[in-house]
XYZ file of C-alpha atoms in Angstrom:
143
model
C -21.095 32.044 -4.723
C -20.821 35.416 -6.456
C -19.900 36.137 -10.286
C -16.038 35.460 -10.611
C -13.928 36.674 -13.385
C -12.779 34.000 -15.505
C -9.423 33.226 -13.826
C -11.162 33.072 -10.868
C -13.594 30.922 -11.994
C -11.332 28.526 -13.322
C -9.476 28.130 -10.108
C -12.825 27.880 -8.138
C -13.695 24.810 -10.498
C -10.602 23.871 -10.611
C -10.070 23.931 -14.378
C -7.580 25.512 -16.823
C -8.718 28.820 -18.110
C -9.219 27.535 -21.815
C -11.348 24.814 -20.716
C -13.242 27.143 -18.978
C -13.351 29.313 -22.166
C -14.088 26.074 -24.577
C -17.027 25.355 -22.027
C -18.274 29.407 -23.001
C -17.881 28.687 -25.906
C -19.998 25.755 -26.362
C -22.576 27.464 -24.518
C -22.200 27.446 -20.810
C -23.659 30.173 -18.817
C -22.347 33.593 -18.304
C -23.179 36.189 -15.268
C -22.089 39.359 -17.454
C -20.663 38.544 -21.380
C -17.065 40.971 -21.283
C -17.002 43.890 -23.933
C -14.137 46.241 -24.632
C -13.236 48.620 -22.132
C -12.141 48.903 -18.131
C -14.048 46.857 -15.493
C -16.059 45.293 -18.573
C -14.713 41.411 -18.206
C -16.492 38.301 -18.761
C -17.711 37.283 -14.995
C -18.239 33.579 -14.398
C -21.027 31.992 -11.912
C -18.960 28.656 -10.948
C -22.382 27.465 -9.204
C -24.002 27.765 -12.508
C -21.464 26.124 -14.563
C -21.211 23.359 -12.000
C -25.029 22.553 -12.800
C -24.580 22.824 -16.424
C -21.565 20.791 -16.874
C -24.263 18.071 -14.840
C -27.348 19.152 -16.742
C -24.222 18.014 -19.855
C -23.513 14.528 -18.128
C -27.330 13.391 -17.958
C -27.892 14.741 -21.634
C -24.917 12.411 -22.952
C -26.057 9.074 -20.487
C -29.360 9.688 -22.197
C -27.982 9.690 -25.825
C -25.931 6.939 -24.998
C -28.997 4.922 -23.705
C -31.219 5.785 -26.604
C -27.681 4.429 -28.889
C -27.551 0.977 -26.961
C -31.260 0.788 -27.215
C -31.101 1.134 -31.329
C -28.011 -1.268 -31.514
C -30.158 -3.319 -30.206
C -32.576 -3.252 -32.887
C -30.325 -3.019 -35.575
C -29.829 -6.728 -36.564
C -33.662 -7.529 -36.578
C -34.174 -4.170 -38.430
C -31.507 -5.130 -41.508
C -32.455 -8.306 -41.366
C -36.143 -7.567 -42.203
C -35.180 -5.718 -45.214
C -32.513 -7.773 -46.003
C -35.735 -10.857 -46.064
C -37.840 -8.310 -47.916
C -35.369 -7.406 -50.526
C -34.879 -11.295 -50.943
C -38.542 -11.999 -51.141
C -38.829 -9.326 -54.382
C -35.567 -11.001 -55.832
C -36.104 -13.314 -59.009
C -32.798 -15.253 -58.541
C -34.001 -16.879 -54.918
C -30.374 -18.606 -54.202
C -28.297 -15.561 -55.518
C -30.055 -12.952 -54.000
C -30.310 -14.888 -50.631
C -26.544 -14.696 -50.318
C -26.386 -11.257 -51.128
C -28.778 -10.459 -48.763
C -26.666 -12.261 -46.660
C -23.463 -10.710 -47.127
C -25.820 -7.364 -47.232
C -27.240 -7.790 -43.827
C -23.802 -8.381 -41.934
C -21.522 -5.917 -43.811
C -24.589 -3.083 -43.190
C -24.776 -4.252 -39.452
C -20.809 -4.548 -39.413
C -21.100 -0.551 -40.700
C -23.837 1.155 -38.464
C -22.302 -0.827 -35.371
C -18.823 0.425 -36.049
C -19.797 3.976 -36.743
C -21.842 3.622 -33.360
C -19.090 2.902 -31.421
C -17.158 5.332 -32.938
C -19.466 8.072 -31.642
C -18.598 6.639 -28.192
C -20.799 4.212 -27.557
C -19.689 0.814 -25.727
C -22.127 -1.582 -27.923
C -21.079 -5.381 -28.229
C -22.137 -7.267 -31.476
C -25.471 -9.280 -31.646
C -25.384 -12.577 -29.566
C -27.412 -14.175 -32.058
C -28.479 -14.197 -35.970
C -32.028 -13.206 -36.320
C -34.637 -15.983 -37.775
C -35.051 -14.155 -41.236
C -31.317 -14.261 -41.869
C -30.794 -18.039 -40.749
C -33.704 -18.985 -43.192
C -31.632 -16.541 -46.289
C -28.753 -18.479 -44.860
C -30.029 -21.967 -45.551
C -31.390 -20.877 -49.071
C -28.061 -20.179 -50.529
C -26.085 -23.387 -48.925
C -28.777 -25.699 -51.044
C -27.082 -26.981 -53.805
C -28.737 -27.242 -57.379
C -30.097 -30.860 -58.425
């Protein structure tokens, strides 16, 4: 397919002309950039925009993958500084429940702001091992 003006183009992809112009705008390809003047317009390969509006798809599937793949790691990740922070902590039984509150209002946080970006992540299935053990340090009662 030939370079189309941008009307054109937009019917040949079968979008609205601003969409069309938003895509431009966020860096789509051009055949000829438009200047000022007579015969001087924008012109539009549809072919090309077809493989960049793809080449967009696999980018964000990738992003999304790489997100589900560090929600994944997230819990075990807190958790370890969360046992770390404990560990340098002089009041053991105090500073295990904070670093249990810590750990799941920080996890509670990232995951949230994840999914805001877009991402479908579900919440940890279970607690990890360093948080359990900070878990049964501040249930034990004083003698």
């Amino acid at each position: 397919m030939s370079a189309l003006p941008v009307p054109a183009a937009a019917a040949a992809l079968g979008v609205s002309v601003p969409t069309l112009k938003r895509w431009i705008g966020r860096g789509a390809p051009v055949a000829r950039r438009g200047r000022r003047g007579r015969g001087c317009r924008t012109l539009i390969d549809p072919e090309a925009i077809l493989a960049w509006r793809a080449a967009q798809d696999a980018d964000r599937a990738q992003v999304e993958a790489a997100l589900r793949a560090l929600a994944g790691r997230i819990p075990e990740l807190l958790a370890d500084a969360a046992a770390e922070a404990f560990r340098l902590a002089p009041d053991k039984r105090g500073a295990a429940w904070t670093a249990c509150a810590a750990w799941q209002l920080s996890l509670a946080a990232v995951l949230d702001d994840l999914r805001a970006c877009g991402a479908e992540i579900n919440d940890p299935d279970t607690i990890p091992e360093p948080i359990e053990r900070l878990r049964k340090i501040a249930s034990l009662r004083s003698i």
